[in-house]
Each structure stands twice: as structure tokens, then as C-alpha cells.
Amino acid sequence: MLNNALGLHQSGQLVEAQAAYKTILDHFPDQPDTLHLLGVLQHQNGDPTAAAALIEKSIRLAPDFGPAHANLGNVYKDLGRPQEAAESLMRAIDLDPRNPAIRTNLSRIFGEMGHWDDAAAAAMDALNMSPGDGQALINLADMLEGGGKTEDARKVLDQGTAQRPDDADLQAAMGNFLLRRGEAPGAIKHLTAAVRSDPENALHHNALGLALNSLTLSDQALHCFETAARLNPNAAEAWVNLANAHRAGGALGQAEIAYREALRAHPNLVAASGQLGTMLLLSFANAEAALPYLKSAAEASAPDSPHHSAYLMALHYADAVSAGDIATAHKDYGMAFPDPPRPSPISRAPGSPMRVGLVSGDYRRHATGFFLPPLLRERDPSVWSALLYSNTQTPDSQTGIFRQLADDFIDISSLDDDDAAARIRADNLDILIDLNGHTWGNRLPVLARRPAPIQAAWLDYVGSTGLAQVDAVLVDGHHVPPSQEDQYRETVLRFKENLFCYDPPMDAPAPTPPPCLKQGTITFGCFNAAFKITPRTIALWSQILRALPDSRMVLRSPPFQYEETIERFRALFRSHEIDPARIEFHGPATNAEVLAAYGALDLVLDSHPYSGGLTTLEALWMGVPVVTMPGDRMAANHSAAHLRTMGRAELVADDEDDFVQIAHALARDTDHLVHLHQNLRAEMDASPMTNAVAYARDFERLLSHLIQAV
């Protein structure tokens, strides 16, 4: 009976084999061979818990049965019990000392445990029992590399590929090793050899694609990923790499297909759901479509994963997500982090400056570059010292300006969260301020570790961080009125005027008269990020465009380089009876080109529920009025705050009807448009929006308040 059951098992008829094993055990419940084999089958079926119970019973009945100990070690490994796995495998070796496979498995368990010397020793024993075996050589190299002995690992792989030049797996191992070291040309050489020796291996084609891609050989890389996906349609990683390659080349439709194929092959693959969601948001400008994928990636990730911030950021761009839903999601995020003890305040001599750290991933050409430098230039060094902690991934010329303005500029981009927190803690700060919130490049998990006694958030985000470890958020009464404070986990502290101070570009062209004077028709525009332009926004704009049938609209944002995105927006306008020919789309541009492009606009219509921020200030500096409609959250209130700060509250609508009415009235009042185009820059220049000295004193007032209040 057992031979029949084993035959079914070996032929892959697992259901029939399981029934046969159970029949034997019904008659002979203490038959160790059957218990062991049924345990192996249960492990194959994905039930390691049941497998462990069966094999453990088999061993109790036959303590010296080596294969049972070996298989139990593999089961314990999958159960996350590495110490017990190692003990089982060592017992199996005692019983079967000449079996190299058991020593290989033991080496991998030691590697999992971080016992790299033991791992390498076990791998060497396995190799000595099967000299020249390619898999044994690869395993030894893996263990040496894991233990930091990279040159020893290189020698093993060099010798192996020299001795076995046609061994595709060895060539691939060498290629992947070199790719991890950043040695792409050598990696390509060995991975090409691997593909030549084993042209049907999807893994090797995929690895070669990654190596080619690292040298920006995009077309060749894309071909490799296509081949890998064709050879193994269930290779989710190959589909993701293919999708990324298509996306980098601007083929969004092909990229979307490939991401969805990856999710078909592996429905819970975070790389696929996260990247698809990001593309749907940032390239297709479709927050509603993106949110389910971004949420899936976040739910499958550790609390300190950036996927959580990507999801939380995207919530602000969707029409259907309420302010209450956004606040709840942020608080839920913060609850996932333990709350460590608050460090003791730093004892300083009376009159010594506060040490204030500012952490950001955007010390580069970014909105931060227009808002932070005025403060740093006008700060009182006797009041506070500025330590800038940079997570900037792509430094540029603006990064150098930040270096010059800081008392100290510390790059933490290569440090993990624990090391970054330790580095900041060693600097003995009085206050640490996060400038990113949940925007890209943030280091909120560092703040969750409480490296400073007082921590705050300010500048680049539009809501709560959600972290209990962030004591305060620095805003203003226009951005966050008292009625919206309950959306914040932090204490809300307010600037007297505006939480931003704009640093206008000195080379900006002069404002021009409204183009309607020459054209005879009104040109509306919006240069906000395309993903802020929601279906509700387009419906609102369309009311204005329908009432002024000769008017046009100009949209400018990087996603409008993609025909798929343009077609989506054309369809949305068409659904509101607006001829898409009246809408002009423009993609990426330099800041100088954007500023000059405002000369073609009579009037800017703002987006909702996420309004313009820097783009609104740029429009006003170029003399173009902005009509906005604030709302029940900070994201909706940017433009209204800026307009009220500079004394132009009449451009702030109470509701949708008022928004339409204000836009209509301006479009029909050419004289008033001329006046605004002539005077808005001077009005802004004379307002608190650009008064860096007053802003710096107000910031220092808030720093003192933080020290006293916390």
C-alpha cells in the first residue's frame, strides 16, 4: 500500500496520494514512513504547521530516520523557526554525514540567522562533497557575500565560471553579483553568457534586462523583459520590470497592461500595485483609479514603508474622499508606530541659540527652494542655528544654496531610519522640524523614533502627519481655521500672516496686459499639477466655459506629455459639452518657460479640493488673477490663504456658484483685468507674502513658543 501511495506522490497526483496515505494511517496510525511522507506532502500543499506535526510524530516513533530530520528542518524554516530548523538539519547530518544537500540547506539556515561564518563552513563542506558542483559554488559565494567577504565570493564565482563556462546558473550568479556591486559592463558579459547557454530561462533574461537598464540601454533592456515575460508568463517581477521600462519610455498603455499582468501572476505583489497606483496618479492624473492600488501596497507593507505615505498623499487628490476620512487614515498610520520616551530637553547657557534641525528630501529645485531660503537668509543666528538634514536623492545647484545658508548640512539619504535617528540624536537638537509630511522623500519614520525632545511639522504638507511623536504643526489661520483643528493629531500653532514666504525669481519677465485685449476672447488657464484637476473641477470649469462659448483654456503640467492623459481629460470636458478643441495642453517646461507662459492667460481658474500652491503665487507674481474656492481641508485653502494675505479676498469664492460668478464677472470686465495684470505683482511685493524679515521674526516667535509649551 505504501509503495502505491508513494508512486502517486512521486507522479504529482497529490490528492490521490494524500488519500492513500490517510488510508494507511487509518489502519496503522503509528507507521513512521507514512507519517513522514504525508508530512512532506502537506508541506508541498502549503501547510507547514500540519507537516511539522506529522513529521515530529514520525521522529518520535523512529528517532534515527535521517530524511525525516532533514525534511523537518525545511518545514521549520518555512514556519520561521530557524533555530529549530538548524538543530533538525544538524541531526540529519549526524545520521547521514555524506549528504551535501543537507549541508547546503543548513548553510542557508545559518545565513538566515546571520551566522555567516557557520553558513560559509557548511557551504564549503557541501562543496567538498561534490567538487565542481555549480549550485554548491553559488551557495558558497552567497554565504561569503552575506558575511561581507565579497572578494572571497568573487574568487569563488570567478573560479567557477572559468571551470564551467557553459554553466548558465554560474554565469548568472556572477552577473548578478557584479550588478549588485555596480559593475554593469561585467554583469552584462556574464548574463549574456547565461542567456546564451540557457536561452529558455526567464530569470536570466530578466537579470540581463536589469543590467542593461542600469546603463540606460533601454531598448535592449525592454526586449529582455519582454522575453522573460514571454518565457514565463507567471514571472511577476519580469512583468513589473517590463512595465517600468514602458513607463520610462512614455508608453503608459503598455505599462498599465504589464503591471496588471504582474498582479495577475502575483495579486499581492507590492511592487506592482504600488507602481501601478503611482503611474495612475502621477502620469494618468487619475487619483480615483490610483487609490485602490496604493492602498493595497500600503496594507501589505511595514509601517515605515514609503507606500503608506504614497497612499495618504493621494487621498488629498480625490473628489470622493472626505476631510474626515483623510484625518482618520493619517491617525491610523500613526498608531502603527510605538511611542518611545521623549528625550530630555537640552540644557543650554542662557542666551545661547536654539539648535533647530530641518529634515527634508527636497533641498533642490522644488517648491521648498522658493519658500525656505528667505527664512534662512533673514534668521537671527543669535536666536537659532539651522541644521539641515537632507534626504535629497538628486542634488542640484539649489542644493548648494541650501548648504551655504545652513549652519550645518547633513546628508542622511544613505542612512536607514535607525541610523538617521541616531545621527540626529547625537546633534543634541532643541527642536526637529519635518518639512515633507507625507510627500515623496520624507523621513517621518525617523521622527517616529523621537530623536529630538520637541518635534514639529511645517511647510510642504497639507495635513497632519498622524504621528503622536510630532508635537505641533506650524500653519496659519487661513490654511487651518479653528473649525478644522480636529483633523490634526498635533497641536496647531499659527503664523500671524501666512505659513509661506515667497521668494520671487529675480529673472521673471514683467507682467503683460491681458491677451484678451488683442484676441477679443478670454483665455483661462491652470498650471496646477494635473492630478489636482479632478472630475469635479472640470465640471465646475465647464460651467464657465459653456457660458463663454468663445473662451479657451490652457492646461500645463508634466502629465500632459502623454497622449493617454490628454485623451482622458478631453473625454471629461466632452462629457460636459465642451469641445476639446478649446482646451490646449502643454507638458514639461522649465520654470522660466512656465513664468513666460502666464503671458498667454487672462485669468487662472483654481482646482478643488486641492488648490494651487506655488503655481498660484507664480500666477499672481506674473499679474494673472486667480479665482479659487477654499474648502474643509488645508489642501483646498492654499490659494485662498495667499489671496487673503495680499488683500485680494474678492477672488475667493464662497461656493461653486460664487466661483462661477466671480470668473464670469472678471471675464466681462476688461478694465478690471487690465488693472489686476498691472498691479498684482506690486501688491504681492508690498504684502506679507514676500516680507522675509517679518516672516523670520514670526518663525522665531513660534520656535520660542514650542520650547515653552512642550
XYZ file of C-alpha atoms in Angstrom:
710
model
C 0.000 0.000 0.000
C 2.802 2.413 0.868
C 4.563 1.836 -2.462
C 1.333 2.641 -4.302
C 0.838 5.843 -2.286
C 4.468 6.843 -2.840
C 4.084 6.254 -6.583
C 1.075 8.567 -6.696
C 3.047 11.157 -4.721
C 6.091 10.992 -6.993
C 3.927 11.298 -10.105
C 2.396 14.525 -8.824
C -1.054 13.116 -8.019
C -1.104 14.784 -4.622
C -4.827 14.486 -3.860
C -4.805 10.763 -4.575
C -1.539 10.280 -2.676
C -2.903 12.105 0.362
C -5.975 9.876 0.401
C -3.786 6.777 0.099
C -1.504 7.868 2.963
C -4.508 8.571 5.179
C -5.980 5.150 4.398
C -2.762 3.521 5.567
C -2.766 5.598 8.755
C -6.378 4.637 9.426
C -5.128 1.076 9.741
C -1.605 1.747 11.019
C -1.638 5.135 12.827
C 1.924 4.753 14.101
C 3.599 3.918 10.788
C 6.588 6.354 10.747
C 7.313 6.226 6.999
C 3.716 7.091 6.143
C 3.562 9.879 8.728
C 6.781 11.322 7.319
C 5.653 11.168 3.686
C 2.230 12.648 4.454
C 4.048 15.447 6.280
C 6.191 16.090 3.202
C 3.038 16.193 1.074
C 1.338 18.644 3.451
C 4.401 20.864 3.196
C 4.109 20.750 -0.582
C 0.442 21.703 -0.220
C 1.402 24.860 1.694
C 0.508 23.702 5.203
C 3.804 23.646 7.148
C 2.013 23.529 10.517
C 0.300 20.231 9.683
C 3.530 18.998 8.107
C 5.526 19.680 11.271
C 3.047 17.790 13.469
C 3.152 14.705 11.229
C 6.951 14.599 10.836
C 7.511 15.252 14.555
C 5.322 12.226 15.330
C 7.257 10.172 12.781
C 10.538 11.098 14.510
C 9.175 10.213 17.935
C 8.425 6.741 16.546
C 11.717 6.446 14.592
C 14.286 8.839 16.133
C 17.141 7.801 13.827
C 15.354 8.291 10.487
C 17.595 10.871 8.785
C 15.304 12.025 5.925
C 12.596 12.924 8.453
C 15.003 15.198 10.356
C 16.131 16.791 7.075
C 12.583 17.469 5.920
C 11.531 18.720 9.351
C 14.356 21.253 9.138
C 12.926 22.552 5.862
C 9.446 22.768 7.410
C 10.727 24.673 10.450
C 12.460 27.099 8.085
C 9.152 27.921 6.398
C 7.495 28.300 9.793
C 10.033 30.972 10.739
C 11.726 28.798 13.357
C 15.366 28.920 12.182
C 16.998 27.669 15.388
C 14.878 24.509 15.393
C 15.475 24.143 11.662
C 19.242 24.223 12.211
C 19.023 21.670 15.020
C 16.973 19.294 12.845
C 19.389 19.611 9.942
C 22.423 19.048 12.175
C 20.766 15.890 13.492
C 20.137 14.822 9.885
C 23.839 15.340 9.134
C 24.785 13.182 12.119
C 22.631 10.423 10.641
C 23.693 10.991 7.014
C 27.103 12.740 7.067
C 27.819 12.332 3.334
C 24.706 14.105 2.041
C 25.759 17.501 0.577
C 22.163 18.710 0.081
C 21.526 18.711 3.830
C 24.676 20.768 4.442
C 23.590 23.219 1.739
C 20.219 23.664 3.438
C 21.936 24.095 6.799
C 24.198 26.796 5.359
C 21.149 28.720 4.153
C 19.510 28.481 7.572
C 22.686 29.798 9.204
C 22.643 32.618 6.663
C 19.062 33.496 7.605
C 20.167 33.659 11.226
C 23.111 35.904 10.373
C 25.638 33.237 11.382
C 27.677 33.820 8.267
C 30.876 32.021 9.281
C 28.897 28.884 10.125
C 26.964 29.309 6.882
C 30.144 29.504 4.823
C 31.641 26.496 6.634
C 28.564 24.366 5.928
C 28.543 25.519 2.303
C 32.236 24.624 1.968
C 31.560 21.160 3.413
C 28.820 20.667 0.813
C 31.161 21.765 -1.972
C 33.931 19.443 -0.779
C 31.484 16.549 -1.027
C 30.569 17.491 -4.602
C 33.608 19.292 -6.074
C 32.808 21.499 -9.044
C 29.058 21.385 -8.488
C 27.676 24.662 -9.806
C 24.901 25.078 -7.243
C 27.307 24.349 -4.401
C 29.680 27.016 -5.725
C 26.835 29.531 -5.981
C 25.674 28.766 -2.460
C 29.186 29.201 -1.044
C 29.545 32.541 -2.818
C 26.167 33.663 -1.452
C 27.199 32.855 2.109
C 30.557 34.585 1.747
C 28.929 37.684 0.289
C 26.293 37.683 3.018
C 29.061 37.716 5.602
C 30.742 40.679 3.948
C 33.537 38.644 2.333
C 32.795 39.983 -1.120
C 36.252 39.424 -2.577
C 36.232 35.794 -1.432
C 32.809 35.420 -3.036
C 34.145 36.971 -6.237
C 37.027 34.467 -6.312
C 34.647 31.518 -5.911
C 32.475 32.728 -8.784
C 35.492 33.619 -10.937
C 36.889 30.118 -10.490
C 33.506 28.546 -11.089
C 32.797 30.396 -14.325
C 36.332 29.687 -15.557
C 35.963 25.967 -14.836
C 32.358 25.742 -16.085
C 31.926 28.454 -18.749
C 28.738 26.870 -20.093
C 27.011 26.649 -16.699
C 24.241 29.217 -17.146
C 23.392 29.409 -13.451
C 27.008 30.101 -12.511
C 27.310 32.778 -15.187
C 24.066 34.343 -13.957
C 25.250 34.239 -10.351
C 28.441 36.043 -11.352
C 26.462 38.564 -13.387
C 24.069 39.294 -10.534
C 26.981 39.578 -8.098
C 28.633 42.183 -10.325
C 25.341 44.024 -10.801
C 24.971 44.324 -7.019
C 28.465 45.806 -6.946
C 27.533 48.377 -9.594
C 29.781 46.733 -12.204
C 27.248 46.734 -15.026
C 29.572 46.027 -18.001
C 30.914 42.864 -16.360
C 27.415 41.884 -15.308
C 26.191 42.200 -18.891
C 29.048 39.996 -20.117
C 28.234 37.145 -17.728
C 24.452 37.447 -18.013
C 24.757 37.388 -21.798
C 26.720 34.148 -21.431
C 23.978 32.780 -19.163
C 21.288 33.611 -21.723
C 23.372 32.063 -24.485
C 23.782 28.817 -22.508
C 20.162 28.653 -21.349
C 18.022 30.761 -23.699
C 14.747 29.489 -22.216
C 15.479 30.716 -18.686
C 13.282 33.729 -17.890
C 15.291 34.657 -14.786
C 18.463 35.144 -16.789
C 16.751 37.352 -19.387
C 15.212 39.433 -16.605
C 18.577 39.896 -14.873
C 20.234 40.863 -18.152
C 17.488 43.435 -18.662
C 18.228 44.978 -15.269
C 21.936 45.178 -16.084
C 21.271 46.793 -19.462
C 18.810 49.195 -17.894
C 21.433 50.333 -15.383
C 23.471 51.599 -18.362
C 20.335 53.233 -19.856
C 20.350 50.745 -22.734
C 16.586 50.995 -22.597
C 15.551 49.323 -25.855
C 17.746 46.285 -25.244
C 16.538 46.055 -21.646
C 12.905 46.224 -22.726
C 13.492 43.360 -25.169
C 14.978 41.249 -22.351
C 11.992 41.913 -20.082
C 9.597 41.060 -22.925
C 11.441 37.783 -23.481
C 11.395 36.933 -19.761
C 7.649 37.581 -19.538
C 7.007 35.503 -22.672
C 9.075 32.583 -21.396
C 7.364 32.631 -18.003
C 4.011 34.465 -18.018
C 3.823 33.978 -14.250
C 7.121 35.777 -13.619
C 5.636 38.802 -11.865
C 8.996 40.530 -11.414
C 9.635 40.412 -15.155
C 6.232 41.986 -15.821
C 6.977 44.769 -13.323
C 10.346 45.452 -14.940
C 8.708 45.453 -18.369
C 6.064 47.873 -17.101
C 8.714 50.169 -15.640
C 10.588 50.140 -18.948
C 7.449 51.004 -20.906
C 6.606 53.757 -18.437
C 10.101 55.248 -18.673
C 9.651 55.321 -22.444
C 6.302 57.074 -22.168
C 4.214 54.087 -23.303
C 1.693 54.322 -20.472
C -0.858 51.997 -22.037
C 1.699 49.222 -22.444
C 2.974 49.860 -18.931
C -0.513 49.532 -17.472
C -1.043 46.212 -19.268
C 2.252 44.862 -17.913
C 1.533 45.981 -14.333
C -1.835 44.247 -14.498
C -0.158 41.081 -15.806
C 2.185 41.208 -12.811
C -0.813 41.426 -10.478
C -2.479 38.544 -12.307
C 0.603 36.432 -11.651
C 1.054 37.699 -8.087
C -2.039 39.565 -6.789
C -0.284 40.768 -3.625
C 2.957 41.971 -5.203
C 3.624 45.342 -3.604
C 5.986 46.467 -6.362
C 3.232 46.004 -8.944
C 0.341 47.551 -7.025
C 2.464 50.427 -5.752
C 3.953 51.260 -9.148
C 0.617 50.935 -10.952
C -1.029 53.212 -8.415
C 1.784 55.734 -8.711
C 1.543 55.756 -12.503
C -2.236 56.140 -12.464
C -1.846 59.128 -10.150
C 1.260 60.910 -11.404
C 1.095 60.096 -15.125
C -2.591 59.469 -15.857
C -3.568 62.078 -13.211
C -6.369 59.812 -12.002
C -6.486 59.664 -8.198
C -9.719 57.666 -8.032
C -8.199 54.896 -10.155
C -4.897 55.006 -8.271
C -6.179 54.798 -4.697
C -7.142 51.074 -4.581
C -3.662 50.054 -5.744
C -1.836 52.470 -3.462
C -3.961 51.271 -0.546
C -3.199 47.629 -1.374
C 0.538 48.349 -1.441
C 0.334 50.182 1.881
C -1.653 47.431 3.595
C 0.920 44.838 2.517
C 3.894 46.911 3.728
C 5.635 47.527 7.044
C 4.660 50.736 8.887
C 7.861 52.531 7.881
C 7.409 51.763 4.169
C 7.002 54.768 1.840
C 3.917 53.070 0.385
C 1.925 54.392 3.350
C 2.848 57.977 2.588
C 2.092 57.485 -1.112
C -1.433 56.353 -0.232
C -2.023 59.109 2.321
C -0.773 61.775 -0.086
C -3.058 60.524 -2.855
C -6.137 60.784 -0.637
C -5.950 64.572 -0.915
C -6.454 64.483 -4.692
C -9.725 62.540 -4.837
C -13.166 64.138 -5.044
C -14.869 61.347 -3.124
C -12.591 61.295 -0.053
C -13.856 63.467 2.791
C -11.697 65.537 5.116
C -12.766 63.244 7.949
C -11.672 60.157 6.009
C -8.280 61.747 5.371
C -7.807 62.635 9.034
C -8.768 59.118 10.152
C -6.365 57.487 7.690
C -3.489 59.629 8.962
C -4.255 58.858 12.594
C -4.408 55.137 11.762
C -0.975 55.432 10.149
C 0.479 56.982 13.287
C -0.997 54.312 15.549
C 1.244 51.690 13.919
C 4.377 53.211 15.495
C 5.380 52.641 19.127
C 5.857 55.848 21.086
C 9.372 55.922 22.578
C 10.167 58.118 25.592
C 10.673 61.792 24.880
C 14.367 62.783 25.183
C 15.142 65.211 27.965
C 15.362 68.876 26.938
C 18.876 70.076 26.240
C 20.385 72.248 28.973
C 21.925 75.370 27.446
C 23.580 78.501 28.775
C 21.213 81.497 28.932
C 21.193 83.417 25.665
C 22.669 80.599 23.586
C 20.873 79.923 20.285
C 18.390 77.103 19.917
C 19.624 74.219 17.784
C 16.898 73.557 15.221
C 17.019 70.713 12.718
C 15.076 70.844 9.449
C 14.698 67.493 7.678
C 13.642 67.325 4.031
C 14.028 65.320 0.857
C 13.650 68.479 -1.214
C 16.787 70.554 -0.797
C 16.795 71.001 -4.562
C 14.797 72.768 -7.300
C 11.405 72.338 -5.736
C 8.766 74.452 -4.009
C 10.931 74.264 -0.871
C 13.550 76.228 -2.811
C 11.144 79.173 -3.119
C 9.918 79.160 0.481
C 12.799 78.191 2.780
C 15.749 80.335 1.589
C 14.165 83.686 2.614
C 13.798 82.406 6.170
C 17.360 81.070 6.294
C 18.770 84.335 4.920
C 16.889 86.539 7.391
C 17.091 84.373 10.509
C 18.730 85.731 13.629
C 21.725 83.451 14.337
C 21.706 84.559 17.953
C 18.221 83.033 18.288
C 18.630 79.748 16.409
C 21.106 77.661 14.485
C 19.897 75.863 11.358
C 20.965 72.245 10.863
C 19.622 70.896 7.575
C 19.197 67.111 7.364
C 18.964 66.188 3.708
C 17.262 63.146 2.247
C 17.621 64.675 -1.216
C 18.139 61.909 -3.787
C 19.042 64.128 -6.763
C 21.043 67.162 -5.585
C 21.312 70.113 -7.967
C 22.510 73.712 -7.953
C 19.778 74.685 -5.483
C 21.222 72.127 -3.052
C 24.395 74.185 -2.970
C 22.415 77.268 -1.968
C 20.916 75.385 0.965
C 24.408 74.268 2.008
C 25.581 77.876 2.073
C 22.586 79.074 4.104
C 22.782 76.344 6.765
C 24.986 76.242 9.832
C 25.416 72.561 9.084
C 24.185 70.433 6.167
C 23.987 66.716 6.945
C 23.222 64.163 4.235
C 21.101 61.330 5.695
C 19.928 59.935 2.353
C 22.072 56.795 2.684
C 21.186 56.132 6.342
C 18.384 53.829 7.419
C 15.806 55.152 9.863
C 17.591 53.910 12.982
C 20.964 55.303 11.920
C 19.456 58.612 10.804
C 17.686 58.968 14.150
C 20.928 58.184 15.993
C 22.801 60.767 13.909
C 20.211 63.441 14.684
C 20.069 62.485 18.370
C 23.845 62.929 18.622
C 23.497 66.545 17.446
C 21.609 67.493 20.641
C 18.820 69.440 18.973
C 16.266 71.505 20.798
C 13.708 71.172 18.003
C 13.442 68.939 14.927
C 11.061 70.068 12.171
C 9.878 67.870 9.313
C 9.373 69.759 6.041
C 7.877 66.959 3.936
C 4.931 65.430 5.709
C 3.811 62.538 3.509
C 5.242 63.963 0.290
C 7.830 61.965 -1.646
C 11.233 61.647 0.011
C 10.016 62.144 3.574
C 11.683 60.623 6.644
C 8.700 60.553 9.007
C 9.739 57.127 10.386
C 12.854 58.894 11.695
C 10.686 61.330 13.655
C 8.670 58.359 14.935
C 11.845 57.340 16.777
C 11.848 60.703 18.658
C 15.457 61.810 18.094
C 14.684 65.290 19.472
C 12.831 66.448 22.599
C 10.488 68.693 20.577
C 9.315 67.815 17.071
C 7.122 69.717 14.649
C 5.882 69.650 11.050
C 5.787 72.584 8.654
C 5.930 73.830 5.090
C 5.312 71.207 2.395
C 2.355 69.115 3.552
C -1.373 69.762 3.719
C -2.466 67.924 6.835
C -1.497 66.007 9.920
C 1.468 63.658 9.917
C -0.618 61.323 12.074
C 2.330 60.764 14.408
C 1.996 61.143 18.169
C 5.726 61.888 18.180
C 5.175 65.152 16.268
C 4.160 67.703 18.866
C 2.974 70.573 16.693
C 2.158 71.626 13.162
C 3.012 75.179 12.053
C 0.266 76.670 9.877
C -1.792 79.877 9.720
C -5.388 80.874 10.295
C -6.228 80.965 6.586
C -4.889 77.480 5.857
C -6.271 75.887 9.033
C -9.123 77.820 10.649
C -10.147 76.763 14.178
C -13.041 74.713 12.783
C -10.547 72.353 11.097
C -8.170 71.780 14.027
C -9.812 68.453 14.864
C -8.222 66.980 11.719
C -4.805 67.165 13.410
C -3.190 64.884 15.930
C -0.612 67.601 16.587
C -1.085 70.876 18.445
C -1.880 73.575 15.865
C 0.370 76.669 16.054
C -0.146 79.577 13.688
C 1.931 82.185 11.921
C 0.445 85.673 12.193
C 0.060 86.006 8.422
C 0.925 83.043 6.180
C 2.911 79.884 6.746
C 4.747 80.585 3.466
C 7.083 83.387 2.456
C 7.553 83.559 -1.314
C 10.964 84.238 -2.815
C 10.120 85.582 -6.300
C 12.580 84.727 -9.071
C 14.622 87.792 -9.920
C 14.696 86.896 -13.625
C 10.919 86.598 -14.017
C 9.624 88.532 -17.040
C 7.476 91.587 -16.449
C 3.706 91.076 -16.286
C 1.904 91.634 -19.582
C -1.514 93.072 -20.396
C -4.349 90.536 -20.591
C -4.219 88.842 -24.036
C -7.971 89.334 -24.485
C -7.197 92.941 -25.434
C -5.706 91.705 -28.716
C -7.557 88.421 -29.186
C -11.019 89.587 -28.278
C -11.680 86.363 -26.346
C -10.878 85.234 -22.826
C -8.156 82.660 -22.197
C -8.473 80.816 -18.914
C -5.665 78.650 -17.601
C -4.443 76.401 -14.838
C -0.836 75.310 -14.385
C -1.516 73.227 -11.270
C -0.329 69.611 -11.206
C -2.658 67.606 -13.448
C -3.590 65.192 -10.661
C -5.153 68.116 -8.772
C -7.601 68.606 -11.650
C -10.419 66.269 -10.641
C -13.678 65.458 -12.450
C -15.462 67.845 -10.076
C -13.029 70.607 -11.005
C -13.611 70.044 -14.717
C -17.374 70.076 -14.174
C -17.035 73.425 -12.387
C -14.801 74.935 -15.054
C -17.145 73.690 -17.754
C -19.970 75.822 -16.359
C -17.804 78.876 -17.018
C -16.671 77.716 -20.453
C -20.246 76.980 -21.558
C -21.356 80.478 -20.546
C -18.466 81.992 -22.547
C -18.528 79.908 -25.742
C -15.656 81.806 -27.388
C -13.315 81.331 -24.430
C -10.376 78.928 -24.345
C -8.435 77.160 -21.613
C -4.744 76.318 -21.312
C -3.569 73.478 -19.052
C 0.134 72.981 -18.358
C 1.584 70.101 -16.310
C 4.134 67.311 -16.947
C 1.499 64.520 -17.324
C 0.185 66.303 -20.402
C 3.175 64.982 -22.326
C 1.242 61.702 -22.551
C -1.448 61.290 -25.185
C -3.344 58.858 -22.932
C -3.649 61.535 -20.255
C -4.688 64.210 -22.720
C -7.368 61.918 -24.147
C -8.730 61.235 -20.669
C -9.062 64.959 -19.990
C -10.604 65.606 -23.390
C -13.228 62.981 -22.622
C -14.008 64.624 -19.279
C -14.517 68.017 -20.932
C -16.559 66.410 -23.697
C -18.846 64.848 -21.080
C -19.739 68.413 -20.028
C -20.426 69.574 -23.595
C -17.094 71.348 -24.002
C -15.380 70.908 -27.362
C -11.890 69.542 -26.544
C -10.509 71.748 -29.310
C -10.988 74.664 -26.912
C -8.555 73.086 -24.419
C -4.820 73.464 -25.001
C -2.444 71.025 -23.296
C 1.258 71.521 -22.552
C 3.680 69.143 -20.836
C 7.001 69.620 -19.017
C 8.674 73.026 -19.081
C 11.391 74.942 -17.279
C 10.391 77.408 -14.592
C 11.333 80.266 -16.917
C 9.069 78.841 -19.629
C 6.205 78.446 -17.161
C 6.504 82.042 -15.971
C 6.586 83.322 -19.544
C 3.540 81.208 -20.418
C 1.397 83.186 -17.984
C 1.528 85.976 -20.545
C -0.950 83.967 -22.637
C -3.558 83.863 -19.838
C -6.189 86.373 -18.842
C -7.366 84.542 -15.751
C -6.467 81.411 -13.753
C -9.157 79.029 -12.520
C -8.030 77.093 -9.460
C -8.527 73.369 -8.794
C -10.508 71.766 -5.974
C -10.286 70.019 -3.491
C -6.514 70.557 -3.840
C -5.737 74.109 -4.831
C -2.627 75.610 -6.319
C 0.249 76.490 -4.016
C 3.440 77.685 -5.659
C 1.638 77.878 -9.023
C -0.855 80.356 -7.548
C 1.952 82.560 -6.255
C 3.695 82.402 -9.636
C 0.488 83.381 -11.434
C -0.063 86.338 -9.114
C 3.581 87.426 -9.461
C 3.060 87.404 -13.232
C -0.002 89.620 -12.780
C -2.622 86.975 -13.567
C -5.583 86.865 -11.142
C -6.577 83.509 -9.650
C -10.153 82.579 -8.765
C -10.298 79.969 -6.012
C -12.773 78.147 -3.806
C -11.495 77.073 -0.370
C -12.880 74.065 1.440
C -12.933 71.941 4.558
C -9.248 70.953 4.490
C -5.849 72.588 4.243
C -5.224 71.358 0.680
C -8.196 73.377 -0.540
C -7.082 76.565 1.199
C -3.647 77.347 -0.292
C -4.761 79.869 -2.892
C -7.339 81.466 -0.600
C -4.665 81.955 2.068
C -2.312 83.634 -0.404
C -5.013 85.904 -1.828
C -6.257 86.955 1.596
C -2.699 87.588 2.793
C -2.150 90.051 -0.057
C -5.561 91.695 0.278
C -7.411 90.114 -2.633
C -10.178 88.272 -0.803
C -12.676 89.241 -3.530
C -11.135 86.479 -5.684
C -12.039 83.865 -3.045
C -15.406 82.193 -3.718
C -17.836 81.045 -1.037
C -19.152 78.124 -3.095
C -19.384 76.818 -6.662
C -21.998 79.346 -7.756
C -19.866 82.158 -6.387
C -16.802 80.718 -8.159
C -18.636 80.805 -11.488
C -19.969 84.301 -10.828
C -16.540 85.750 -9.933
C -14.957 84.218 -13.043
C -17.773 85.479 -15.282
C -17.589 88.986 -13.825
C -13.826 89.204 -14.337
C -14.037 87.811 -17.862
C -16.537 90.542 -18.780
C -14.677 93.398 -17.052
C -11.684 94.065 -19.273
C -10.723 97.247 -17.445
C -10.520 95.405 -14.138
C -8.448 92.630 -15.737
C -6.032 95.255 -17.051
C -5.774 96.795 -13.588
C -5.043 93.425 -11.986
C -2.413 92.487 -14.574
C -0.707 95.824 -13.958
C -0.820 95.824 -10.160
C -0.835 92.296 -8.694
C 2.964 91.994 -8.648
C 3.388 95.273 -6.778
C 0.625 94.300 -4.364
C 2.331 90.986 -3.629
C 5.707 92.657 -3.252
C 4.237 95.021 -0.643
C 2.381 92.264 1.214
C 3.458 89.857 3.978
C 3.757 87.161 1.278
C 7.261 88.398 0.427
C 8.301 90.114 3.673
C 11.086 87.765 4.696
C 12.242 89.851 7.673
C 8.820 89.882 9.355
C 8.375 86.221 8.468
C 11.691 85.274 10.106
C 10.755 87.098 13.326
C 7.375 85.342 13.373
C 9.048 81.964 12.861
C 11.355 82.670 15.789
C 8.307 83.540 17.899
C 6.884 80.092 17.101
C 10.186 78.399 17.991
C 10.154 80.093 21.403
C 6.537 79.073 21.866
C 7.449 75.458 21.095
C 10.238 75.476 23.664
C 7.941 76.906 26.341
C 4.826 74.891 25.521
C 6.182 71.356 25.218
